[in-house]
CSV table of C-alpha atoms in Angstrom, one decimal:
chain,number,residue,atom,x,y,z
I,1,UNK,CA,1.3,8.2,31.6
I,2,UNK,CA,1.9,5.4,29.0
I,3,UNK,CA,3.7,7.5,25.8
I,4,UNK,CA,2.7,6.0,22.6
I,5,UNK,CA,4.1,6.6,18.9
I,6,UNK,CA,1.6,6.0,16.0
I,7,UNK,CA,2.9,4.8,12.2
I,8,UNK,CA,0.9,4.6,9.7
I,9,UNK,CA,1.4,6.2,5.8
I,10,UNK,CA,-2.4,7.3,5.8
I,11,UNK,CA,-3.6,10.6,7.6
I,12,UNK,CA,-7.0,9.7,8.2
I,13,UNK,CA,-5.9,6.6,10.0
I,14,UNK,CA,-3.5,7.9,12.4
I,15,UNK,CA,-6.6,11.0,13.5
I,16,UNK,CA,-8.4,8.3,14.4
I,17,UNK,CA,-5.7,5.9,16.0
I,18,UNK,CA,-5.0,9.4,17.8
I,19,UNK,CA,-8.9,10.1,18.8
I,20,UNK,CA,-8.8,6.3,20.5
I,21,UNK,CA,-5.8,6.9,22.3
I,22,UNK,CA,-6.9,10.2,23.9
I,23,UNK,CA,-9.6,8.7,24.9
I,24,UNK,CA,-8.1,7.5,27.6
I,25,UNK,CA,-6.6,9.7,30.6
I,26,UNK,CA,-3.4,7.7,30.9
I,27,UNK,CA,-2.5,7.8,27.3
I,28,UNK,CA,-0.4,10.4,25.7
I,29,UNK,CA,0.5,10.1,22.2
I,30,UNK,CA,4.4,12.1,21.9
I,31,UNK,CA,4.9,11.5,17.7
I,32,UNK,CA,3.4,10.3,14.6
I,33,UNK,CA,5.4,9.2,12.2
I,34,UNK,CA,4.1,8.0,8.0
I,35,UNK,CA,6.6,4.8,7.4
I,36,UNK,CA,8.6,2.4,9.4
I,37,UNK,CA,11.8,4.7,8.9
I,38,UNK,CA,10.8,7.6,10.3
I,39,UNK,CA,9.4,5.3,12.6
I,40,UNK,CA,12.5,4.3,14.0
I,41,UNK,CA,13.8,7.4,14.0
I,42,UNK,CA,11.3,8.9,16.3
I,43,UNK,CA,11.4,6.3,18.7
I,44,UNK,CA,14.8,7.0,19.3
I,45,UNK,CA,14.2,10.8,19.9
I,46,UNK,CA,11.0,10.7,21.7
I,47,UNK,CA,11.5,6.7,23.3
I,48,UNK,CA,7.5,6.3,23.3
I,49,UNK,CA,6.9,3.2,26.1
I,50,UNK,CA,4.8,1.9,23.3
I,51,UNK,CA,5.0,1.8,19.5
I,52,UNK,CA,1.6,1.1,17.1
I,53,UNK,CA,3.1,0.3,13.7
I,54,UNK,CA,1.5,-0.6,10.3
I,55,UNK,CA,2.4,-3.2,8.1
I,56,UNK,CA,2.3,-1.9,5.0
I,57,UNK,CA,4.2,1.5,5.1
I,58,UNK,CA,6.8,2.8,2.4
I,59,UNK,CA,10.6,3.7,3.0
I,60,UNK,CA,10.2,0.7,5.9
I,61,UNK,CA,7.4,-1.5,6.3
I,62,UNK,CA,6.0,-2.4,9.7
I,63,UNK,CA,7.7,-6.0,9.9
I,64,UNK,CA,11.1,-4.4,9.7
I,65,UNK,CA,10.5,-1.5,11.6
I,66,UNK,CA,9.4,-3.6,14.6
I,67,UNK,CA,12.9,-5.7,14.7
I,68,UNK,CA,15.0,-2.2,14.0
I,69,UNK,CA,12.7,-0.7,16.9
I,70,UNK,CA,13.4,-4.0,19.2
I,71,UNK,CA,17.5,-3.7,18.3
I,72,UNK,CA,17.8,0.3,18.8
I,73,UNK,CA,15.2,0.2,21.4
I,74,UNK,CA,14.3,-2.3,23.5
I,75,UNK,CA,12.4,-0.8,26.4
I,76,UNK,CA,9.9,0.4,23.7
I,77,UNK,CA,7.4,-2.3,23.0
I,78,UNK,CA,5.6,-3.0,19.6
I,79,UNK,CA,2.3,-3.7,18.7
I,80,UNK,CA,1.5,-3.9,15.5
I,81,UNK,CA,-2.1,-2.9,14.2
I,82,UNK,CA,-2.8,-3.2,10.7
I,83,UNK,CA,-5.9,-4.3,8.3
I,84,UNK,CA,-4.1,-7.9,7.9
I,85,UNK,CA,-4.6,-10.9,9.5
I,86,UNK,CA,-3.0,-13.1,7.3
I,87,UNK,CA,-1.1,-16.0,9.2
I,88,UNK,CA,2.7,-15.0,7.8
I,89,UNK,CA,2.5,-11.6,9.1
I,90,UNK,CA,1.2,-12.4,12.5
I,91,UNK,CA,3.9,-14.8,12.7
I,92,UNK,CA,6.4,-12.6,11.4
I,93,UNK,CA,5.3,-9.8,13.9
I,94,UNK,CA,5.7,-11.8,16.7
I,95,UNK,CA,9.0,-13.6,15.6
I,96,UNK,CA,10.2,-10.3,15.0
I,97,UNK,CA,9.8,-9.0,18.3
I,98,UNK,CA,6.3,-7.9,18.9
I,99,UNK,CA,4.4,-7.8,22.0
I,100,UNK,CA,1.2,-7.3,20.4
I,101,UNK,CA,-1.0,-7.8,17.0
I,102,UNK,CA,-4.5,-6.1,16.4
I,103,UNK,CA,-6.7,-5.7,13.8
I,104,UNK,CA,-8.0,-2.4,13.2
I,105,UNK,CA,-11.5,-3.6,12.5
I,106,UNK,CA,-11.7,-4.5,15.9
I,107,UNK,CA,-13.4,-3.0,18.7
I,108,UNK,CA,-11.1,0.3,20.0
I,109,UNK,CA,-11.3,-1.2,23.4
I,110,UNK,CA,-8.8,-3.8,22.4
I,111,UNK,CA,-6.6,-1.2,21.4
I,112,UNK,CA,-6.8,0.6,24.4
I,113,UNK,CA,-6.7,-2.8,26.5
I,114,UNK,CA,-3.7,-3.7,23.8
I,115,UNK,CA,-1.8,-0.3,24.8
I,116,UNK,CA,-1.8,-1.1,28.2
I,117,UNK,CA,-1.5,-4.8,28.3
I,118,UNK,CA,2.3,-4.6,26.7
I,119,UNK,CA,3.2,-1.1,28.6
I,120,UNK,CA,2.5,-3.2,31.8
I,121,UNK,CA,5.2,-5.6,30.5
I,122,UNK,CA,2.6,-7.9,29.3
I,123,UNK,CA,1.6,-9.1,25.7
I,124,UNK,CA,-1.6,-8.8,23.7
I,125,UNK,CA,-3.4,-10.7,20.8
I,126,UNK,CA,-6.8,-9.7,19.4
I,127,UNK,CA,-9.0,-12.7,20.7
I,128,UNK,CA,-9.5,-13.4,16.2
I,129,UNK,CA,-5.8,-13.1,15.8
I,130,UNK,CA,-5.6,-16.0,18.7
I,131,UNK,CA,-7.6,-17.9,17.4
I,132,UNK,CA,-6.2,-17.6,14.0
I,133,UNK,CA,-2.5,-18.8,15.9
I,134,UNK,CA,-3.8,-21.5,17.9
I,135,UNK,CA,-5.4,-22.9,14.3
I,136,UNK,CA,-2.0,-22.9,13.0
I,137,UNK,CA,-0.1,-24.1,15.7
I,138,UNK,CA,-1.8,-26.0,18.0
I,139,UNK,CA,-1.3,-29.1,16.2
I,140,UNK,CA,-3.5,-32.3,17.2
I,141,UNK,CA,-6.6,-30.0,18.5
I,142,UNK,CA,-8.1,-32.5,20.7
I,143,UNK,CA,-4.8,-33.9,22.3
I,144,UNK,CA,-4.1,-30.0,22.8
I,145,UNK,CA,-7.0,-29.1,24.2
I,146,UNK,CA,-7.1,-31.9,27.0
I,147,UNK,CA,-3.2,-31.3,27.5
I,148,UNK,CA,-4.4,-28.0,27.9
I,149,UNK,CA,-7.0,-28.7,30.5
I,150,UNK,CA,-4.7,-31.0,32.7
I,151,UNK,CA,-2.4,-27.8,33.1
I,152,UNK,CA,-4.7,-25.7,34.5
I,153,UNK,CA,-6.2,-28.2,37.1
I,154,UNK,CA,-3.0,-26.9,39.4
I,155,UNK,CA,-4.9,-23.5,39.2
I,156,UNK,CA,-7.2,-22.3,42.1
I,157,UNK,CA,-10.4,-20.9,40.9
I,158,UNK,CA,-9.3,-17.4,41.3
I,159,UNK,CA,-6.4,-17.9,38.7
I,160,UNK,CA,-8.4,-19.8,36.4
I,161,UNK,CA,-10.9,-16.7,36.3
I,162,UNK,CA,-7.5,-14.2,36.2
I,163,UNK,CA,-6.4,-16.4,33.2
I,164,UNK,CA,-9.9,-16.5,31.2
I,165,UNK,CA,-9.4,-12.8,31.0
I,166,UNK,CA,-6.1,-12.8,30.0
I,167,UNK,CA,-7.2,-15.2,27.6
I,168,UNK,CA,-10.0,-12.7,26.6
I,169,UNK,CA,-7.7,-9.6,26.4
I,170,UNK,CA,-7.9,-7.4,29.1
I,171,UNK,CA,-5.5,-5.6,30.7
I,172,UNK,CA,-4.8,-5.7,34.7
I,173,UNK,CA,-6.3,-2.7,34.9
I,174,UNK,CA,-9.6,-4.2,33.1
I,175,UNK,CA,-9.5,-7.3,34.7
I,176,UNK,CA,-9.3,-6.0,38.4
I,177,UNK,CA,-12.3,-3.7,37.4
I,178,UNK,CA,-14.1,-6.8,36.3
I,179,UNK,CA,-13.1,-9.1,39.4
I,180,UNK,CA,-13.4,-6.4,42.0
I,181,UNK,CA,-9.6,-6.7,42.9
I,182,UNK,CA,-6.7,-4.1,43.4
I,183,UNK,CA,-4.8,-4.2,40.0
I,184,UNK,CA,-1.6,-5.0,41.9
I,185,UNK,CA,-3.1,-8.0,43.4
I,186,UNK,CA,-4.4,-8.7,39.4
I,187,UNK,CA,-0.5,-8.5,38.8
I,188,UNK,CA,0.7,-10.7,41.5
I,189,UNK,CA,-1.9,-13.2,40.2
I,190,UNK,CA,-0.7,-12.9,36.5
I,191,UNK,CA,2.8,-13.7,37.6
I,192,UNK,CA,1.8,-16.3,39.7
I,193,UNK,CA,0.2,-18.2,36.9
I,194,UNK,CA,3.1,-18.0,34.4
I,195,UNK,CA,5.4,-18.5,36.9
I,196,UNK,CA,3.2,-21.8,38.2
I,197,UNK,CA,2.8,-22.5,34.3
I,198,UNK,CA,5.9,-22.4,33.4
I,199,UNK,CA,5.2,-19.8,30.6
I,200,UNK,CA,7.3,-16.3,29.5
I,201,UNK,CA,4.5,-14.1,28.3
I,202,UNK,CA,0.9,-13.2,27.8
I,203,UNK,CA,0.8,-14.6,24.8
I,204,UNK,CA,1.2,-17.9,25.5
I,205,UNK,CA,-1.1,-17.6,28.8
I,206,UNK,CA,-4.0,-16.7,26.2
I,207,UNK,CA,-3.2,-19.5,23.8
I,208,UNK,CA,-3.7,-22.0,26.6
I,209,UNK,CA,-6.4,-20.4,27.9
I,210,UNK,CA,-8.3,-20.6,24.8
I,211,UNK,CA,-7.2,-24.4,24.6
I,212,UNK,CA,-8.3,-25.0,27.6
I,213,UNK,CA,-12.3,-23.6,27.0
I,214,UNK,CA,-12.1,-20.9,29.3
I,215,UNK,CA,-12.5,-18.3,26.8
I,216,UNK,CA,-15.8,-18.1,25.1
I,217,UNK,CA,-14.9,-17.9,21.0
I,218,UNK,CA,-18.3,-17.9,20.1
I,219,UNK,CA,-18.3,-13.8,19.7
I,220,UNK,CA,-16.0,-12.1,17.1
């Protein structure tokens, strides 16, 4: 079972953050908590494998919370989920420790997908919040993008297909449903391409992967 923690300061939000997560089999929310203190705190007595924080929460906002939670706790992982998309938090988010950012106008799916993606170890961007960081970071687009595509010509056709849905934001568990594989080999083929590309996290494999055209950003 993957144990998650919700924060969020309003009610309604956290029922249906809670509804999503039940959702699935594997998911077991242990603690609710209404700001980024009491946040912390609870992730020290229950030591969820994955904490969803808000940004804007009193006491403690999310930002904080996720570096306090990354000090105190650092087999928990973060994903933050909050109605902003606004570059400075993203970057702040992830700077501050944060394996994940998703928009809660997005499809639950990606939360669920999110949830697992970072339990598994991994990292996880709503494909609009990549898209979002590869605007503001990825410099001289066109240079990028072909830098991009020289990078993955060391990739067999399996891994490039493994790495468009990393790029799209599935989990290993999603991505061996969708290729037919056993999710351990969908692991082994993960590492392989970080490993191969010289790359720490999820994160960065999506950003390339977008780069690269093998995600399709014409949806969202």
């Amino acid at each position: 079972m993957i144990r998650v923690l919700i924060a969020d300061d309003e009610a309604m939000i956290r029922a249906g953050v809670r509804a999503i997560m039940r959702s699935d089999p594997e998911i077991e929310v242990v603690a609710e908590a209404a700001d980024g203190r009491e946040a912390v705190e609870l992730v020290l007595s229950h030591r969820p494998d994955v904490a969803l924080l808000d940004i804007r929460m009193p006491r403690m906002d999310g930002l904080a919370a996720t570096v306090e939670i990354r000090r105190v706790a650092p087999a928990t992982a973060v994903v933050v989920l909050t109605t902003f998309g606004e570059d400075s938090y993203i970057s702040q988010a992830l700077g501050g420790g944060a394996s994940g950012f998703l928009l809660k106008a997005g499809d639950p799916r990606e939360l669920i997908s999110g949830v697992h993606a970072v339990a598994d170890g991994g990292a996880y961007l709503s494909p609009q919040v990549a898209r979002q960081v590869i605007a503001r970071f990825g410099g001289a687009r066109a240079s990028r993008e072909a830098a991009a595509a020289a990078r993955i010509e060391e990739l067999t056709q399996r891994e490039r297909e493994v790495l468009s849905l990393v790029g799209a934001g599935l989990s290993n568990a999603d991505i061996a449903e969708r290729l037919f594989l056993v999710e351990g080999t969908v692991k082994s083929y993960v590492s392989a391409i970080l490993n191969r590309l010289e790359m720490r996290n999820r994160v960065q494999a999506a950003i390339l992967a977008y780069e690269a055209g093998l995600v399709d950003t014409s949806r969202g």
